[in-house]
Amino acid sequence: MADALPKSPLAPAAFPDLPVIKGVRFAAAAAGVKYQDRTDVMLAMLDPGSTVAGVFTRSKTRSANVLDCEAKIGADSDVGAAIFVNSGNSNAFTGRAGDESVAAICAAVAHSTGLPEARVFTASTGVIGERLPHDRIIAKVDALCEGLRADALEDAAEAIRTTDTFAKGSAMTVKLNGQPVQIAGIAKGSGMIAPDMATMLVYIFTDAKIARAELQALVSRLNDQSFNCITVDGDTSTSDTLLMGATGASGVDVAGNAEFETALRAVFLDLAHQVVRDGEGATKFVEIQITGAISDAEAKTHGLAIANSPLVKTAIAGEDPNWGRVVMAIGKSGAAAERDLLSISFGDVLVAEKGWVSPSYRENLGAAEMKKQNITLKVDLGIGSGTATVWTCDLTHQYISINADYRS
């Protein structure tokens, strides 16, 4: 499906140059999970001494892969780890067969890598409810192990795509105590995006040194500031997984280091924004800034109500400055709001203030903001100090076309 879709108009000009992360190697292959001759499996191998942390969907129908990873992620180990991913089939809602597929893949990867099965983390993404052809996947494991390379992260990014129109990558280098520390990550996601933990599939690697518990706290915190603040269509996946590996190869301990956290946050946000920019059928990237709410949590509730409103999103697609739809979304969110204290801006254009249209507002000014490819909506509730920022995209006819034909 992804190969047939034109690249999103919001896509970056090119896949970024990602640094080699010492202590981790990658490989990708075509296993024919759903499509023939398409790269659809990837393996990442982390050296002994690496730590791994992760966050996962809280969907009540989460996949066998997610349940297996959740059971393993809290264990401390210094033997290394493997991450194995397939696209084309989510292995979700497949009952006992799904569990058997995960067990078979973990056993095969453990046998080929010499790792214990408890250090093999898997993920599957694609169609829900179809049994995973894990025999095709297992047939590629030995070749993947033989083909591992430190500079193949872009290949891995290609392998995890489904309806994505472009592979997603991001990187940062931060100098700590005169020593460069590298961070690089990849992600997939385009539709079924309303994370309730992390997002779609995300894999981030660093050569920094950090204990597992501290890495887990950092990943959870940054996830809430990035992937948990994006939405494309209001639907949470059964397979959402974010895993981060820290190899320690740089020798630089980053526990509690603010500079490292700032750099890592930039990678999280960049990947999250790329997912929104590749939203199925998207033509507009939308940032929603909420201020003046009773709390940050209520600000986020308002922001997501606006971001998930089909009426708001279709108005943006049609370049219609229909601020009444923003008012509607705030009113239905369930968070506190007072009509006569509410103010709304499109970009720097004040549209409404204190519960009524602004005397300075002119329709042509609002319309000009809606014609932009990157749009900012600002809402001030006027009742507190809570703030939040949420990112989304518009909703176009193409979204319907992609999802109506998804299984064909």
PDB file of N, CA and C in Angstrom, residues 31 33 84 86 89 91 97-105 108 131-141:
ATOM      1  N   ALA A  31      10.526 -10.522   3.592  1.00  0.00           N
ATOM      2  CA  ALA A  31      10.058 -11.850   3.989  1.00  0.00           C
ATOM      3  C   ALA A  31       8.730 -12.219   3.337  1.00  0.00           C
ATOM      4  N   VAL A  33       5.723 -10.951   4.067  1.00  0.00           N
ATOM      5  CA  VAL A  33       4.663 -11.024   5.073  1.00  0.00           C
ATOM      6  C   VAL A  33       3.313 -10.680   4.459  1.00  0.00           C
ATOM      7  N   PHE A  84      13.178  -7.179  17.029  1.00  0.00           N
ATOM      8  CA  PHE A  84      12.792  -7.781  15.751  1.00  0.00           C
ATOM      9  C   PHE A  84      11.393  -7.294  15.383  1.00  0.00           C
ATOM     10  N   ASN A  86       8.286  -6.812  12.218  1.00  0.00           N
ATOM     11  CA  ASN A  86       7.763  -7.029  10.858  1.00  0.00           C
ATOM     12  C   ASN A  86       6.652  -6.037  10.572  1.00  0.00           C
ATOM     13  N   ASN A  89       1.502  -7.045   8.852  1.00  0.00           N
ATOM     14  CA  ASN A  89       0.561  -7.825   9.646  1.00  0.00           C
ATOM     15  C   ASN A  89       0.826  -7.500  11.110  1.00  0.00           C
ATOM     16  N   ASN A  91      -0.353  -8.968  13.854  1.00  0.00           N
ATOM     17  CA  ASN A  91      -0.438 -10.074  14.802  1.00  0.00           C
ATOM     18  C   ASN A  91      -1.317  -9.714  16.000  1.00  0.00           C
ATOM     19  N   ALA A  97      -2.920 -18.215  18.480  1.00  0.00           N
ATOM     20  CA  ALA A  97      -2.006 -18.257  17.336  1.00  0.00           C
ATOM     21  C   ALA A  97      -1.017 -17.097  17.382  1.00  0.00           C
ATOM     22  N   GLY A  98      -1.486 -15.922  17.837  1.00  0.00           N
ATOM     23  CA  GLY A  98      -0.599 -14.771  17.956  1.00  0.00           C
ATOM     24  C   GLY A  98       0.502 -15.002  18.968  1.00  0.00           C
ATOM     25  N   ASP A  99       0.132 -15.610  20.110  1.00  0.00           N
ATOM     26  CA  ASP A  99       1.136 -15.931  21.126  1.00  0.00           C
ATOM     27  C   ASP A  99       2.146 -16.936  20.590  1.00  0.00           C
ATOM     28  N   GLU A 100       1.655 -17.917  19.831  1.00  0.00           N
ATOM     29  CA  GLU A 100       2.544 -18.930  19.265  1.00  0.00           C
ATOM     30  C   GLU A 100       3.514 -18.308  18.264  1.00  0.00           C
ATOM     31  N   SER A 101       3.031 -17.335  17.493  1.00  0.00           N
ATOM     32  CA  SER A 101       3.917 -16.662  16.529  1.00  0.00           C
ATOM     33  C   SER A 101       5.035 -15.913  17.235  1.00  0.00           C
ATOM     34  N   VAL A 102       4.679 -15.183  18.283  1.00  0.00           N
ATOM     35  CA  VAL A 102       5.691 -14.447  19.043  1.00  0.00           C
ATOM     36  C   VAL A 102       6.709 -15.402  19.640  1.00  0.00           C
ATOM     37  N   ALA A 103       6.236 -16.487  20.231  1.00  0.00           N
ATOM     38  CA  ALA A 103       7.154 -17.455  20.841  1.00  0.00           C
ATOM     39  C   ALA A 103       8.089 -18.062  19.807  1.00  0.00           C
ATOM     40  N   ALA A 104       7.559 -18.376  18.636  1.00  0.00           N
ATOM     41  CA  ALA A 104       8.381 -18.987  17.589  1.00  0.00           C
ATOM     42  C   ALA A 104       9.445 -18.017  17.085  1.00  0.00           C
ATOM     43  N   ILE A 105       9.068 -16.766  16.884  1.00  0.00           N
ATOM     44  CA  ILE A 105      10.026 -15.762  16.406  1.00  0.00           C
ATOM     45  C   ILE A 105      11.093 -15.511  17.458  1.00  0.00           C
ATOM     46  N   ALA A 108      13.544 -18.358  17.501  1.00  0.00           N
ATOM     47  CA  ALA A 108      14.436 -18.367  16.338  1.00  0.00           C
ATOM     48  C   ALA A 108      15.504 -17.291  16.457  1.00  0.00           C
ATOM     49  N   ARG A 131      -3.793 -14.051  10.764  1.00  0.00           N
ATOM     50  CA  ARG A 131      -2.703 -14.804  11.378  1.00  0.00           C
ATOM     51  C   ARG A 131      -1.366 -14.435  10.743  1.00  0.00           C
ATOM     52  N   LEU A 132      -0.369 -14.262  11.585  1.00  0.00           N
ATOM     53  CA  LEU A 132       0.966 -13.883  11.118  1.00  0.00           C
ATOM     54  C   LEU A 132       1.661 -15.084  10.486  1.00  0.00           C
ATOM     55  N   PRO A 133       2.144 -14.957   9.248  1.00  0.00           N
ATOM     56  CA  PRO A 133       2.882 -16.064   8.615  1.00  0.00           C
ATOM     57  C   PRO A 133       4.311 -16.116   9.139  1.00  0.00           C
ATOM     58  N   HIS A 134       4.453 -16.529  10.398  1.00  0.00           N
ATOM     59  CA  HIS A 134       5.767 -16.399  11.045  1.00  0.00           C
ATOM     60  C   HIS A 134       6.817 -17.325  10.448  1.00  0.00           C
ATOM     61  N   ASP A 135       6.386 -18.358   9.726  1.00  0.00           N
ATOM     62  CA  ASP A 135       7.379 -19.221   9.086  1.00  0.00           C
ATOM     63  C   ASP A 135       8.185 -18.463   8.042  1.00  0.00           C
ATOM     64  N   ARG A 136       7.538 -17.554   7.313  1.00  0.00           N
ATOM     65  CA  ARG A 136       8.253 -16.728   6.324  1.00  0.00           C
ATOM     66  C   ARG A 136       9.251 -15.806   7.021  1.00  0.00           C
ATOM     67  N   ILE A 137       8.847 -15.311   8.175  1.00  0.00           N
ATOM     68  CA  ILE A 137       9.708 -14.404   8.934  1.00  0.00           C
ATOM     69  C   ILE A 137      10.915 -15.153   9.489  1.00  0.00           C
ATOM     70  N   ILE A 138      10.662 -16.303  10.096  1.00  0.00           N
ATOM     71  CA  ILE A 138      11.737 -17.086  10.697  1.00  0.00           C
ATOM     72  C   ILE A 138      12.766 -17.513   9.652  1.00  0.00           C
ATOM     73  N   ALA A 139      12.307 -17.728   8.441  1.00  0.00           N
ATOM     74  CA  ALA A 139      13.213 -18.138   7.363  1.00  0.00           C
ATOM     75  C   ALA A 139      14.264 -17.073   7.051  1.00  0.00           C
ATOM     76  N   LYS A 140      14.030 -15.838   7.478  1.00  0.00           N
ATOM     77  CA  LYS A 140      14.961 -14.740   7.196  1.00  0.00           C
ATOM     78  C   LYS A 140      15.885 -14.419   8.371  1.00  0.00           C
ATOM     79  N   VAL A 141      15.685 -15.056   9.506  1.00  0.00           N
ATOM     80  CA  VAL A 141      16.425 -14.669  10.706  1.00  0.00           C
ATOM     81  C   VAL A 141      17.930 -14.861  10.550  1.00  0.00           C
TER      82      VAL A 141
END
